[in-house]
Amino acid sequence: MAPQKLTEYERLRLENIKRNDQILAALKIHSKLSQLSESTKRPRTQTKSYKVSPEKKHRTETPIVLRRSLRTRGVAPDSSTAGGLKDDFDETQSSISRKNPNSDSESPLTKRAYERGPISMRDAYRTDASDRKLIEAILDCSRKSRLSESNNELDDTIKGMEGNELLGSLKVGRKVWGSIDVDALKLEQNNIARVVPGRILNVRFLPTTDARIAVVGNKFGDVGFWNVDADAEDGDGIYLYHPHPAPISGIACNPFSLSKMFTSCYNGFIRLMDTERELFELVYAGDHAVFSLSQSPNDMNSLYFGEGNGQLRVWDARTGKSSSSWGLHQKRINTIDFKPQNTNIMTTSSTDGTACIWDLRKVGVNGSTALKTIRHERAVHSAYFSPSGRFLATTSADDMVGLFSGDTYQNMTMVYHNNQTGRWISSFRGIWGWDDSYVFVGNMRRGVDIISTTGKDVTATLQSEHMSAIPCRFDAHPFEVGTLASATSGGQVYIWRPS
DNA sequence: TAACTTATTAAAAAC
DNA sequence: GTTTTTCCATAAGTTA
């Protein structure tokens, strides 16, 4: 896609935005001064934190789940559902008593998050400082990564080159490979921030080497950005949006087009954040909760998501339509992942107590039969292929982390691990690092457990006095070996780096 | 098989 | 510093 030429209107608009930013910057001097006097009073280092503008604060502090009639959702009455919606996310869950008497009037911002249409980034924005710096940073990275997109035709040639995975990774936007020294991973004060309020369900690094930007989704439907290396004069580099009205279940970034990022929500909507158009577009609006989201690494036009009780759908970016849904599980699908070396091979984990491996060429044809079904005693919270594809790691509520290897993943090792996170902490999901050596998983004692595939046990635990809460969700930076983001139920993000 | 009930737990806010 | 509130998720067990 060639960069679009700006119309006169767009050019004027950008100029106007820039002017407004200058005015804002001038105004900010006052708040900077007051901050300065405050910091002399309190010499202790304040961690970076999101700051919601006062006039927006009251609107979203209390998350409200609204009743949605078919009419307000713009859906024609349907005899099959007219007798009362019994779907996963509607009246049954929405009508839970609301204690706050002030929350009865629908706030404009919450209403917007429900809209069956695009929401401008401006309308969804909650933080007080301008988000121009963030938008510029993302567009800047996007332009740079697009330059390397022209190398994509090399993809096929490189695919056969087993010996040079690093070259392959860089050219096709795949995760970079490398080994790490576990003892070298450290958490520094400036790599800590409270990015959003409340419980984080998802953390993701933008897939770029040009900036370190972490994105998180929380249970209120907020999407928070943290530009980790933002200059001090740009504030903390933390930006908060509210594009969804309910918990965010997935974030999917396109390494070839950083300005496009998908987010999915428990209310059944999937939005595409388009930084170029400054919109959260609505790409899918279903009647069932969307619990998981994933992109096939080699096909950015296909978006896979799990909805309702075990259904899987594929949304096609070219047609803007989704496939019919395939019933792959009995209960909700918690994760969807693809084998990096053969993206026809997909794995799903489910609350029905199983993790399955599928051949996409055979899914949906005459029903769906899994290549392999892994059975845990309880709900399976995640299933991920290792970077080489030779391992599969599952994490289950039965207090086990499963490691599977061999041609058909027939070799099983169960590693005991306390996964009882309870009500307040998001369930643990063991993720892979940058090679097949380690799986990273949260620890109820405020640490990150590292499970070694060779040792078949927890060989180390990352701990730090800076970590004031339990890390439950993680992301390994796709292009920076050893850079690990961990997120908590209090909205914090901790970034571990090799020292 | 669906519908209802209950146990689980940490962190922030309030005192 | 200690106590209270948050809270309204989730999964598993029990009942009808």
Coordinates of C-alpha atoms (C1' of nucleotides) in Angstrom, one line a residue:
Chain A
M1 CA 0.0 0.0 0.0
A2 CA 1.5 3.3 -1.1
P3 CA 1.3 6.2 1.5
Q4 CA -1.9 8.1 0.7
K5 CA -1.6 11.7 -0.4
L6 CA -3.3 14.1 2.1
T7 CA -6.3 16.0 0.9
E8 CA -6.4 19.7 1.6
Y9 CA -8.9 19.1 4.4
E10 CA -6.7 16.5 6.1
R11 CA -3.7 18.8 5.8
L12 CA -5.5 21.7 7.4
R13 CA -6.8 19.4 10.1
L14 CA -3.3 18.2 11.0
E15 CA -2.1 21.7 11.1
N16 CA -4.9 22.6 13.4
I17 CA -4.2 19.7 15.7
K18 CA -0.5 20.7 15.8
R19 CA -1.5 24.3 16.8
N20 CA -3.7 22.9 19.6
D21 CA -0.9 20.8 20.8
Q22 CA 1.4 23.9 21.1
I23 CA -1.3 25.6 23.1
L24 CA -1.6 22.6 25.3
A25 CA 2.2 22.4 25.7
A26 CA 2.2 26.0 26.9
L27 CA -0.5 25.3 29.4
K28 CA 1.3 22.3 30.7
I29 CA 4.2 24.4 32.0
H30 CA 1.9 25.3 34.9
S31 CA 1.2 21.8 35.8
K32 CA 4.9 20.9 35.4
L33 CA 5.7 23.7 37.9
S34 CA 3.2 22.4 40.5
Q35 CA 4.5 18.9 39.9
L36 CA 8.0 20.1 40.6
S37 CA 7.1 21.7 44.0
E38 CA 5.2 18.5 44.8
S39 CA 8.2 16.3 44.1
T40 CA 10.4 18.4 46.4
K41 CA 7.9 17.6 49.2
R42 CA 8.0 13.9 48.4
P43 CA 11.5 12.8 47.5
R44 CA 10.5 9.2 47.0
T45 CA 10.5 8.1 43.4
Q46 CA 7.0 8.1 42.0
T47 CA 6.3 5.3 39.6
K48 CA 5.0 6.3 36.2
S49 CA 1.3 6.2 36.1
Y50 CA -1.7 7.0 33.8
K51 CA -3.4 10.2 34.6
V52 CA -7.0 10.6 33.7
S53 CA -8.2 14.1 33.0
P54 CA -10.6 15.3 35.7
E55 CA -13.6 16.0 33.4
K56 CA -13.4 12.5 32.0
K57 CA -12.7 10.8 35.2
H58 CA -16.2 10.5 36.6
R59 CA -17.5 9.1 33.4
T60 CA -15.6 5.8 33.4
E61 CA -14.5 5.2 36.9
T62 CA -17.5 2.9 37.4
P63 CA -17.8 0.4 34.6
I64 CA -21.4 0.0 33.6
V65 CA -22.7 -2.9 31.7
L66 CA -25.7 -1.6 29.8
R67 CA -28.7 -3.5 28.6
R68 CA -28.8 -3.7 24.9
S69 CA -32.0 -4.3 23.1
L70 CA -31.9 -5.7 19.5
R71 CA -33.3 -2.4 18.4
T72 CA -30.6 -0.2 20.0
R73 CA -28.0 -2.6 18.6
G74 CA -29.5 -2.1 15.2
V75 CA -30.4 -5.8 14.8
A76 CA -33.7 -6.8 13.2
P77 CA -35.9 -8.8 15.5
D78 CA -35.4 -12.5 15.1
S79 CA -37.9 -15.1 16.1
S80 CA -35.1 -17.4 17.3
T81 CA -33.9 -14.9 19.9
A82 CA -37.1 -12.9 20.5
G83 CA -38.1 -15.0 23.4
G84 CA -35.2 -13.7 25.5
L85 CA -31.5 -13.7 24.8
K86 CA -29.7 -16.5 26.5
D87 CA -26.3 -15.8 25.0
D88 CA -23.1 -15.7 26.9
F89 CA -23.0 -12.0 27.3
D90 CA -26.3 -10.2 27.5
E91 CA -29.1 -9.7 30.0
T92 CA -28.1 -12.6 32.2
Q93 CA -24.8 -11.1 33.0
S94 CA -25.6 -7.5 32.4
S95 CA -28.4 -7.3 34.8
I96 CA -26.2 -7.9 37.8
S97 CA -27.2 -5.3 40.4
R98 CA -25.6 -2.0 40.1
K99 CA -24.9 -0.5 43.5
N100 CA -23.7 2.9 42.5
P101 CA -26.9 5.0 42.3
N102 CA -25.1 7.7 40.3
S103 CA -24.2 5.3 37.5
D104 CA -27.8 5.1 36.3
S105 CA -27.4 7.8 33.8
E106 CA -25.5 6.5 30.8
S107 CA -22.2 8.4 30.4
P108 CA -21.4 9.6 27.0
L109 CA -18.1 7.8 26.9
T110 CA -19.6 4.4 27.9
K111 CA -22.3 4.9 25.3
R112 CA -19.6 5.4 22.7
A113 CA -17.8 2.2 23.6
Y114 CA -21.1 0.4 22.7
E115 CA -21.6 2.1 19.4
R116 CA -22.1 -0.1 16.4
G117 CA -19.7 1.9 14.3
P118 CA -16.3 3.5 14.4
I119 CA -15.2 5.5 17.5
S120 CA -12.6 8.3 16.9
M121 CA -9.4 7.9 18.9
R122 CA -10.1 11.4 20.2
D123 CA -13.5 10.4 21.6
A124 CA -12.1 7.3 23.2
Y125 CA -9.1 9.2 24.7
R126 CA -9.0 9.6 28.5
T127 CA -5.6 10.8 29.6
D128 CA -5.1 14.5 30.2
A129 CA -1.9 15.1 28.1
S130 CA -2.2 15.1 24.4
D131 CA -1.8 11.8 22.5
R132 CA -0.1 13.4 19.5
K133 CA 3.3 12.0 20.6
L134 CA 2.0 8.5 20.7
I135 CA 0.2 8.8 17.3
E136 CA 3.4 10.2 15.8
A137 CA 5.5 7.5 17.4
I138 CA 3.3 4.7 16.0
L139 CA 3.1 6.2 12.5
D140 CA 6.9 6.7 12.5
C141 CA 7.5 3.0 13.4
S142 CA 4.9 2.0 10.8
R143 CA 6.6 3.9 8.0
K144 CA 9.9 2.4 8.9
S145 CA 8.6 -1.1 9.0
R146 CA 6.8 -0.7 5.8
L147 CA 10.1 -0.1 4.1
S148 CA 11.1 -3.6 4.9
E149 CA 7.8 -4.9 3.7
S150 CA 9.1 -4.7 0.2
N151 CA 11.4 -7.6 1.2
N152 CA 8.5 -9.8 1.7
E153 CA 8.8 -11.6 -1.6
L154 CA 11.9 -13.1 -0.2
D155 CA 9.7 -14.9 2.3
D156 CA 9.3 -18.1 0.2
T157 CA 13.1 -18.4 -0.4
I158 CA 13.8 -17.9 3.2
K159 CA 11.2 -20.3 4.5
G160 CA 13.4 -23.2 3.4
M161 CA 16.5 -21.9 5.1
E162 CA 16.3 -23.8 8.4
G163 CA 19.8 -22.8 9.3
N164 CA 19.3 -19.1 9.3
E165 CA 16.3 -18.4 11.4
L166 CA 17.4 -15.0 12.5
L167 CA 17.5 -13.8 8.9
G168 CA 14.1 -15.3 8.3
S169 CA 12.6 -13.7 11.3
L170 CA 13.8 -10.2 10.3
K171 CA 12.6 -10.5 6.8
V172 CA 9.2 -12.0 7.4
G173 CA 8.4 -10.3 10.7
R174 CA 8.5 -13.4 12.6
K175 CA 9.7 -13.5 16.2
V176 CA 13.5 -13.3 16.6
W177 CA 15.4 -16.2 18.1
G178 CA 18.0 -16.2 20.8
S179 CA 19.0 -17.7 24.1
I180 CA 19.0 -15.8 27.3
D181 CA 20.8 -16.0 30.6
V182 CA 18.0 -16.2 33.2
D183 CA 20.1 -14.6 35.9
A184 CA 20.7 -11.6 33.8
L185 CA 17.1 -10.6 33.6
K186 CA 16.6 -7.5 35.8
L187 CA 13.8 -5.1 36.6
E188 CA 14.7 -1.4 36.9
Q189 CA 12.8 1.4 38.4
N190 CA 12.2 3.2 35.1
N191 CA 10.8 0.1 33.5
I192 CA 7.8 0.1 35.8
A193 CA 4.5 1.9 35.1
R194 CA 0.8 1.8 36.0
V195 CA -0.6 1.9 32.5
V196 CA -4.3 1.4 33.2
P197 CA -6.6 1.1 36.2
G198 CA -7.8 -2.3 37.3
R199 CA -7.0 -5.8 36.1
I200 CA -4.9 -6.3 33.0
L201 CA -6.0 -9.2 30.8
N202 CA -3.6 -8.7 27.9
V203 CA -0.2 -7.2 27.3
R204 CA 1.6 -6.9 24.0
F205 CA 4.7 -5.1 22.6
L206 CA 4.2 -3.4 19.3
P207 CA 6.2 -5.6 16.9
T208 CA 8.9 -3.1 16.0
T209 CA 12.5 -2.4 16.8
D210 CA 12.2 1.3 16.4
A211 CA 10.5 2.0 19.7
R212 CA 9.5 0.0 22.8
I213 CA 5.8 0.5 23.1
A214 CA 3.7 -1.8 25.3
V215 CA -0.1 -2.1 24.9
V216 CA -2.4 -3.4 27.5
G217 CA -6.1 -4.2 27.7
N218 CA -8.0 -4.2 31.0
K219 CA -11.3 -5.5 32.4
F220 CA -13.0 -2.1 32.0
G221 CA -12.4 -2.1 28.2
D222 CA -9.5 0.4 28.4
V223 CA -6.6 0.1 26.0
G224 CA -3.4 1.6 27.5
F225 CA -0.2 2.5 25.7
W226 CA 3.2 2.9 27.3
N227 CA 6.0 4.4 25.3
V228 CA 8.7 3.0 27.6
D229 CA 11.5 5.3 26.4
A230 CA 9.5 8.4 26.0
D231 CA 11.5 11.6 26.8
A232 CA 10.8 13.0 30.3
E233 CA 9.4 16.2 28.8
D234 CA 6.7 14.2 27.1
G235 CA 5.3 13.1 30.4
D236 CA 5.4 9.5 31.4
G237 CA 4.6 8.3 27.9
I238 CA 1.3 6.7 29.1
Y239 CA -1.9 7.0 27.1
L240 CA -5.3 5.7 27.9
Y241 CA -8.2 5.0 25.5
H242 CA -11.7 3.5 26.2
P243 CA -12.8 1.8 23.0
H244 CA -14.7 -1.1 24.6
P245 CA -17.4 -1.4 27.4
A246 CA -16.3 -4.7 28.8
P247 CA -13.1 -6.7 29.4
I248 CA -10.6 -6.8 26.5
S249 CA -9.9 -10.4 25.6
G250 CA -7.3 -10.0 23.0
I251 CA -4.8 -7.7 21.2
A252 CA -3.4 -8.6 17.8
C253 CA -0.8 -6.4 16.1
N254 CA 0.2 -6.5 12.5
P255 CA 4.0 -6.4 12.2
F256 CA 3.8 -5.2 8.6
S257 CA 1.4 -2.4 9.4
L258 CA 1.9 -1.1 12.9
S259 CA -0.9 1.4 12.5
K260 CA -3.4 -1.4 12.5
M261 CA -4.2 -3.3 15.8
F262 CA -7.1 -5.5 16.6
T263 CA -8.8 -5.6 20.0
S264 CA -11.5 -8.0 21.1
C265 CA -14.0 -7.7 23.9
Y266 CA -16.3 -9.8 26.1
N267 CA -19.3 -7.9 24.7
G268 CA -18.8 -9.6 21.4
F269 CA -17.2 -6.7 19.4
I270 CA -13.8 -6.7 17.7
R271 CA -12.4 -3.3 16.8
L272 CA -9.5 -2.3 14.5
M273 CA -7.4 0.6 15.9
D274 CA -6.3 2.4 12.8
T275 CA -3.7 5.0 13.8
E276 CA -3.6 6.6 10.3
R277 CA -7.3 7.3 10.3
E278 CA -7.3 7.8 14.1
L279 CA -10.2 5.5 14.5
F280 CA -11.3 2.4 16.4
E281 CA -13.2 0.8 13.6
L282 CA -15.8 -1.8 14.3
V283 CA -15.0 -4.9 12.3
Y284 CA -17.2 -7.5 14.0
A285 CA -20.2 -7.4 16.3
G286 CA -21.4 -10.7 17.4
D287 CA -24.0 -11.7 20.1
H288 CA -21.6 -14.0 21.9
A289 CA -18.6 -13.0 24.1
V290 CA -15.3 -13.0 22.3
F291 CA -12.8 -14.7 24.7
S292 CA -9.7 -15.1 22.5
L293 CA -8.1 -13.5 19.5
S294 CA -5.1 -14.5 17.3
Q295 CA -3.6 -13.7 13.9
S296 CA -2.0 -16.3 11.7
P297 CA 1.6 -15.3 11.5
N298 CA 1.8 -15.5 7.7
D299 CA -1.6 -14.3 6.8
M300 CA -2.5 -10.9 8.1
N301 CA -5.8 -11.0 6.3
S302 CA -7.2 -13.7 8.6
L303 CA -8.2 -13.0 12.2
Y304 CA -9.1 -16.0 14.3
F305 CA -11.3 -15.6 17.4
G306 CA -13.0 -17.8 19.9
E307 CA -16.6 -16.9 20.9
G308 CA -19.3 -18.2 23.2
N309 CA -19.1 -21.8 24.3
G310 CA -16.3 -23.2 22.2
Q311 CA -17.0 -21.6 18.8
L312 CA -14.2 -20.5 16.5
R313 CA -14.5 -18.0 13.7
V314 CA -12.2 -16.5 11.1
W315 CA -12.7 -12.9 10.0
D316 CA -11.4 -12.0 6.5
A317 CA -9.9 -8.5 6.2
R318 CA -10.4 -8.5 2.4
T319 CA -14.1 -9.2 2.4
G320 CA -14.8 -7.8 5.9
K321 CA -16.8 -10.9 6.6
S322 CA -16.4 -13.8 9.0
S323 CA -16.6 -17.5 8.4
S324 CA -19.3 -19.7 9.8
S325 CA -18.5 -20.7 13.3
W326 CA -16.9 -24.1 14.1
G327 CA -17.7 -25.8 17.3
L328 CA -14.3 -26.9 18.5
H329 CA -14.8 -27.0 22.2
Q330 CA -17.6 -27.5 24.8
K331 CA -16.7 -24.4 26.7
R332 CA -14.9 -21.1 26.1
I333 CA -11.7 -21.0 24.1
N334 CA -9.1 -19.3 26.1
T335 CA -6.2 -19.1 23.6
I336 CA -5.5 -19.7 19.9
D337 CA -2.0 -20.2 18.7
F338 CA -0.3 -21.2 15.4
K339 CA 2.8 -23.3 14.8
P340 CA 5.3 -20.8 13.4
Q341 CA 6.8 -23.3 10.9
N342 CA 3.4 -24.5 9.5
T343 CA 0.6 -22.1 10.0
N344 CA -2.0 -24.7 9.0
I345 CA -1.4 -26.2 12.4
M346 CA -3.3 -24.4 15.2
T347 CA -3.7 -25.1 18.9
T348 CA -6.6 -24.0 21.1
S349 CA -7.1 -24.2 24.9
S350 CA -10.4 -24.4 26.6
T351 CA -12.3 -24.3 29.9
D352 CA -13.7 -27.7 28.9
G353 CA -10.4 -29.1 30.2
T354 CA -8.7 -29.8 26.9
A355 CA -6.2 -28.3 24.6
C356 CA -6.4 -29.4 20.9
I357 CA -4.1 -29.3 17.9
W358 CA -5.9 -28.8 14.6
D359 CA -5.1 -28.9 10.9
L360 CA -6.9 -25.9 9.5
R361 CA -7.3 -27.7 6.1
K362 CA -9.5 -30.2 7.9
V363 CA -11.4 -28.0 10.3
G364 CA -15.0 -27.4 9.4
V365 CA -15.1 -30.1 6.8
N366 CA -17.5 -32.9 7.9
G367 CA -17.4 -31.6 11.5
S368 CA -14.0 -31.0 13.1
T369 CA -11.6 -33.6 14.4
A370 CA -8.6 -32.6 16.3
L371 CA -5.1 -34.0 15.3
K372 CA -4.5 -34.4 19.0
T373 CA -6.5 -33.7 22.2
I374 CA -4.7 -33.1 25.5
R375 CA -6.7 -33.6 28.6
H376 CA -6.2 -31.8 31.8
E377 CA -8.1 -32.4 35.0
R378 CA -9.6 -28.9 34.9
A379 CA -9.9 -25.8 32.6
V380 CA -6.9 -25.2 30.3
H381 CA -6.0 -21.5 30.4
S382 CA -3.4 -21.5 27.6
A383 CA -1.7 -23.6 24.9
Y384 CA 1.3 -22.2 23.0
F385 CA 3.8 -23.6 20.5
S386 CA 7.4 -23.0 21.2
P387 CA 9.4 -20.8 18.8
S388 CA 10.7 -23.8 16.9
G389 CA 7.3 -25.5 17.0
R390 CA 8.9 -28.6 18.5
F391 CA 7.2 -28.0 21.9
L392 CA 3.7 -27.2 23.1
A393 CA 3.1 -25.8 26.6
T394 CA -0.2 -25.9 28.3
T395 CA -1.3 -24.2 31.6
S396 CA -4.2 -25.5 33.5
A397 CA -6.3 -24.9 36.6
D398 CA -5.4 -28.4 37.7
D399 CA -2.0 -26.9 38.9
M400 CA 0.0 -28.3 36.0
V401 CA 2.1 -26.9 33.2
G402 CA 2.2 -29.5 30.4
L403 CA 5.2 -29.7 28.1
F404 CA 4.6 -31.8 24.9
S405 CA 7.2 -32.8 22.3
G406 CA 7.8 -35.3 19.6
D407 CA 6.5 -35.6 16.0
T408 CA 2.9 -35.8 17.2
Y409 CA 3.5 -34.1 20.6
Q410 CA 3.2 -37.6 22.2
N411 CA 5.9 -37.0 24.8
M412 CA 4.3 -35.5 27.8
T413 CA 5.8 -33.9 30.9
M414 CA 3.6 -32.4 33.6
V415 CA 5.3 -29.8 35.8
Y416 CA 3.5 -29.0 39.1
H417 CA 2.8 -25.3 39.4
N418 CA 0.3 -23.5 41.6
N419 CA -2.2 -21.9 39.2
Q420 CA -4.9 -21.0 41.8
T421 CA -5.2 -17.3 41.1
G422 CA -8.6 -16.9 42.6
R423 CA -11.0 -14.0 42.0
W424 CA -8.8 -11.0 41.7
I425 CA -5.9 -12.2 39.6
S426 CA -6.1 -13.1 35.9
S427 CA -5.4 -16.7 35.2
F428 CA -1.8 -17.7 34.6
R429 CA -0.7 -18.5 31.1
G430 CA 2.8 -20.0 30.6
I431 CA 4.4 -18.3 27.6
W432 CA 7.6 -19.1 25.6
G433 CA 10.6 -16.9 25.6
W434 CA 12.9 -16.6 22.5
D435 CA 13.9 -20.2 22.1
D436 CA 12.7 -23.6 23.3
S437 CA 14.5 -23.4 26.6
Y438 CA 12.0 -21.7 28.9
V439 CA 8.4 -21.1 29.7
F440 CA 7.5 -18.0 31.8
V441 CA 4.6 -18.2 34.2
G442 CA 3.2 -16.1 37.1
N443 CA 3.8 -17.0 40.7
M444 CA 1.5 -16.1 43.5
R445 CA 4.5 -14.9 45.6
R446 CA 5.0 -11.9 43.3
G447 CA 7.4 -13.6 41.0
V448 CA 7.9 -14.9 37.5
D449 CA 8.6 -18.6 37.5
I450 CA 10.8 -19.9 34.7
I451 CA 10.3 -23.5 33.7
S452 CA 13.1 -25.2 31.9
T453 CA 12.3 -27.7 29.2
T454 CA 15.5 -29.6 29.8
G455 CA 15.2 -29.5 33.6
K456 CA 11.4 -30.2 33.4
D457 CA 10.9 -28.0 36.4
V458 CA 10.9 -24.5 37.7
T459 CA 14.6 -23.6 37.6
A460 CA 14.4 -19.9 38.6
T461 CA 12.0 -17.3 39.8
L462 CA 12.3 -13.6 38.8
Q463 CA 11.7 -11.5 41.9
S464 CA 12.2 -7.8 42.7
E465 CA 11.4 -5.5 45.6
H466 CA 10.0 -3.1 42.9
M467 CA 7.3 -5.6 42.0
S468 CA 4.4 -4.8 44.3
A469 CA 1.8 -7.1 42.8
I470 CA 1.5 -10.6 41.2
P471 CA 2.5 -10.7 37.5
C472 CA -0.2 -12.7 35.7
R473 CA 0.0 -11.9 32.0
F474 CA 3.2 -11.7 29.9
D475 CA 4.6 -10.9 26.5
A476 CA 8.1 -11.7 25.2
H477 CA 9.2 -8.9 22.9
P478 CA 9.1 -10.3 19.4
F479 CA 12.4 -8.6 18.2
E480 CA 14.3 -8.0 21.5
V481 CA 15.6 -11.2 23.1
G482 CA 15.3 -11.0 26.9
T483 CA 12.8 -8.1 27.0
L484 CA 9.8 -9.5 28.9
A485 CA 6.7 -7.5 29.8
S486 CA 4.7 -8.7 32.9
A487 CA 1.3 -7.3 33.8
T488 CA -0.7 -7.3 37.0
S489 CA -4.2 -7.0 38.3
G490 CA -3.5 -3.5 39.5
G491 CA -2.7 -2.1 36.1
Q492 CA 1.0 -2.2 36.4
V493 CA 3.5 -3.3 33.7
Y494 CA 7.0 -4.5 34.7
I495 CA 9.5 -4.8 31.9
W496 CA 12.4 -7.2 32.6
R497 CA 15.6 -6.8 30.5
P498 CA 18.9 -8.5 30.3
S499 CA 21.6 -6.6 32.3
Chain B
dT1 C1' -28.6 -30.4 30.8
dA2 C1' -29.4 -26.1 32.5
dA3 C1' -29.7 -23.3 36.4
dC4 C1' -28.3 -22.0 40.6
dT5 C1' -24.8 -21.8 44.5
dT6 C1' -20.4 -21.3 46.5
dA7 C1' -15.4 -21.0 47.2
dT8 C1' -11.4 -18.9 45.7
dT9 C1' -8.1 -14.9 46.3
dA10 C1' -4.9 -9.8 46.2
dA11 C1' -4.6 -5.0 46.0
dA12 C1' -6.4 -0.5 46.6
dA13 C1' -8.8 2.5 49.4
dA14 C1' -10.1 4.0 53.8
dC15 C1' -9.4 4.2 58.4
Chain C
dG1 C1' 0.3 0.4 59.7
dT2 C1' -4.0 -2.0 60.0
dT3 C1' -8.6 -2.7 58.5
dT4 C1' -12.2 -2.5 55.1
dT5 C1' -13.7 -2.6 50.7
dT6 C1' -13.5 -3.9 46.2
dC7 C1' -16.6 -6.9 44.3
dC8 C1' -20.4 -8.8 40.4
dA9 C1' -14.9 -13.3 37.6
dT10 C1' -14.4 -17.8 37.2
dA11 C1' -14.8 -22.6 37.7
dA12 C1' -16.6 -26.4 39.9
dG13 C1' -19.9 -28.5 42.5
dT14 C1' -24.9 -29.1 43.6
dT15 C1' -29.7 -29.2 42.6
dA16 C1' -33.9 -29.6 39.9

